Structures are given as structure tokens and as C-alpha cells.
PDB file of C-alpha atoms in Angstrom:
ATOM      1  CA  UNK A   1      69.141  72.735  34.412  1.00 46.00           C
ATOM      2  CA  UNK A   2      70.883  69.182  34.943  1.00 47.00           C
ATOM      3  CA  UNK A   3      67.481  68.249  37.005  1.00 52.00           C
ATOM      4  CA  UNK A   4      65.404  69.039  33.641  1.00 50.00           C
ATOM      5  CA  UNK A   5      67.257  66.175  31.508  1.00 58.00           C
ATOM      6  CA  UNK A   6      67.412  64.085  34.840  1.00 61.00           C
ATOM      7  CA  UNK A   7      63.362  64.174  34.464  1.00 62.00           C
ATOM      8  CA  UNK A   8      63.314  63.750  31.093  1.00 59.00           C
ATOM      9  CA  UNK A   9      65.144  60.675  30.938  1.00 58.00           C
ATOM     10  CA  UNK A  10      63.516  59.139  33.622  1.00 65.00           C
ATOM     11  CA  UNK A  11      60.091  59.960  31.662  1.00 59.00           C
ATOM     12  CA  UNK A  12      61.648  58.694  28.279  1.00 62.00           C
ATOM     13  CA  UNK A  13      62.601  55.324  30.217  1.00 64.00           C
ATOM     14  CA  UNK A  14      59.360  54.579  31.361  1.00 65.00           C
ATOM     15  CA  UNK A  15      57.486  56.110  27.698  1.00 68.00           C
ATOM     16  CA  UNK A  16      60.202  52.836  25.787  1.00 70.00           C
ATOM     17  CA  UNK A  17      59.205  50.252  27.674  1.00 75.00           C
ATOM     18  CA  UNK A  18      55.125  50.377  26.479  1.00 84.00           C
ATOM     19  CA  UNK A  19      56.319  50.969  22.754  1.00 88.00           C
ATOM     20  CA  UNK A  20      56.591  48.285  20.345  1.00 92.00           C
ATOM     21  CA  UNK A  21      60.166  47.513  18.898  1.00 92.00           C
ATOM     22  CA  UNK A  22      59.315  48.983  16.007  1.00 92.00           C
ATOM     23  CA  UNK A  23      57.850  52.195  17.358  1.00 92.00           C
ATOM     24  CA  UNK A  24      61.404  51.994  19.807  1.00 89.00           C
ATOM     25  CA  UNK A  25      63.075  52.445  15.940  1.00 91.00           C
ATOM     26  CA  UNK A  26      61.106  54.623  14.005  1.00 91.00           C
ATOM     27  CA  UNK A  27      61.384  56.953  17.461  1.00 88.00           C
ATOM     28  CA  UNK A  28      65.235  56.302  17.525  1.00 88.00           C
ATOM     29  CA  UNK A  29      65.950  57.140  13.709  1.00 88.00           C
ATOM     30  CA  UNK A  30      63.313  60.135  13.960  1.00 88.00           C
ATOM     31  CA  UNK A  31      65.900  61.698  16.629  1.00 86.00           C
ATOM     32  CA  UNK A  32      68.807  60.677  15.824  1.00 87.00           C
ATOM     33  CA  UNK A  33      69.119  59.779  11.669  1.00 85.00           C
ATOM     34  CA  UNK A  34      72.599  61.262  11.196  1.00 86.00           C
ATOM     35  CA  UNK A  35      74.072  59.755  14.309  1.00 85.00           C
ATOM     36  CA  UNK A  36      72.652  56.140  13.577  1.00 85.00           C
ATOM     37  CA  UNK A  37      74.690  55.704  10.789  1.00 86.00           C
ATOM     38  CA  UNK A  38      77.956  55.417  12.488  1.00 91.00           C
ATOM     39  CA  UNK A  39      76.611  53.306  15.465  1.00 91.00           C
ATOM     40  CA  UNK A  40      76.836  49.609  14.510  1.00 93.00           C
ATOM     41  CA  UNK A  41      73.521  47.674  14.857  1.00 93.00           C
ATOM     42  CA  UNK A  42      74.287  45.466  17.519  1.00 94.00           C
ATOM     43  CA  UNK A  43      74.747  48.366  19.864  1.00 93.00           C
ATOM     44  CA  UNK A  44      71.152  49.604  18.097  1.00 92.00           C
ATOM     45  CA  UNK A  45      69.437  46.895  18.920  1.00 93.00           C
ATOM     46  CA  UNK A  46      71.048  46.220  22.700  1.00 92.00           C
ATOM     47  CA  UNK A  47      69.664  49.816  23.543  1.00 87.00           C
ATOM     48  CA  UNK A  48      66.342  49.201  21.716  1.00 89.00           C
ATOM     49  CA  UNK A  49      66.208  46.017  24.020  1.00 89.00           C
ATOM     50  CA  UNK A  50      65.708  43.528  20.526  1.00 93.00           C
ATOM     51  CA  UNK A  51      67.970  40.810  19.102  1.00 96.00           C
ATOM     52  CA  UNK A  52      69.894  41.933  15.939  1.00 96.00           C
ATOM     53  CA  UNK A  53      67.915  39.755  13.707  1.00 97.00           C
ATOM     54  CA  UNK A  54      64.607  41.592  14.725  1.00 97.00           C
ATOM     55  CA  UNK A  55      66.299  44.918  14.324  1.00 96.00           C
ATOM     56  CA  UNK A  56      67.900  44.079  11.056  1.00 96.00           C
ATOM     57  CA  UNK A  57      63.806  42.802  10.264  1.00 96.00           C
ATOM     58  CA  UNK A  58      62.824  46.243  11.575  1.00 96.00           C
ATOM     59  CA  UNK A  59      64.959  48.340   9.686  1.00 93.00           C
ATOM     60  CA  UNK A  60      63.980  47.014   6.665  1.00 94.00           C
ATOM     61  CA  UNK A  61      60.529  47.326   6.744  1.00 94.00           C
ATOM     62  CA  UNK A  62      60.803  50.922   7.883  1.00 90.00           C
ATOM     63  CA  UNK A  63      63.014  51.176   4.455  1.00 88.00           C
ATOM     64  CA  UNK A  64      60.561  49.807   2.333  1.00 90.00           C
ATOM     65  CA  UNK A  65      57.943  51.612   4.117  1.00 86.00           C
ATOM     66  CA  UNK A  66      59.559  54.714   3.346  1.00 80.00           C
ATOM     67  CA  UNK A  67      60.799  53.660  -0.036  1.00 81.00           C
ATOM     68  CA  UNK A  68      56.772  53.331  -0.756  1.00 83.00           C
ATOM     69  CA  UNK A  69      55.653  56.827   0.343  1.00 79.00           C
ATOM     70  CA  UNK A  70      58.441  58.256  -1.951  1.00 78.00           C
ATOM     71  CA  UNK A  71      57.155  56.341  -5.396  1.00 79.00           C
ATOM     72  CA  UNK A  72      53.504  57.453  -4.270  1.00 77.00           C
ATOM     73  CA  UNK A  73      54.400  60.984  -4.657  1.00 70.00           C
TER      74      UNK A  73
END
């Protein structure tokens, strides 16, 4: 029921606050990759609580990141 999400947000609020930005991302793209797309990254990085600069710096690390597991396979 409603409560259920109610809880679950509540839990999710307090779990963002002890991750790193980073982790706040990766955690954020994980759930929501097709959405994020559309959303434009000031409003990402307001709700991950970091400046745009740091989010654009986060977002491409993750990219390259992931850009290096792909050539390793």
C-alpha cells in the first residue's frame, strides 16, 4: 500500500545522504537510465545534492569507466 512507498522513501532518504556523489549517480542511472536522458542536468545534480560542474565531472568518468569494461571484453 501507499504506507509501503511512504517507508521506502523515507529509508532511501536517509541510505543518499551516507553515499558518495558518485555512488548518488551510478545508483540514479542504474534505476532510472531511460528516464535520465530527458531530465536536464541541472535538475540531476540539484536532486543528487552536487553542483553541475561535479555532476558533469561525474558523468564522465562513469562514461569512460564504462567505455573501458566494453573494450576489455
Amino acid at each position: 500500500g501507499s504506507g509501503l512507498v511512504g517507508s521506502e522513501m523515507c529509508i532511501r532518504d536517509r541510505a543518499i545522504h551516507t553515499m558518495s556523489p558518485s555512488q548518488r549517480y551510478v545508483d540514479l542511472f542504474t534505476r532510472y537510465h531511460e528516464s535520465i536522458a530527458v531530465i536536464p542536468h541541472q535538475e540531476l545534480a540539484s536532486y543528487l545534492m552536487i553542483s553541475r560542474r561535479q555532476f558533469q565531472r561525474i558523468r564522465e568518468n562513469v562514461a569512460q569507466n564504462i567505455a573501458g569494461r566494453k573494450s576489455e571484453r
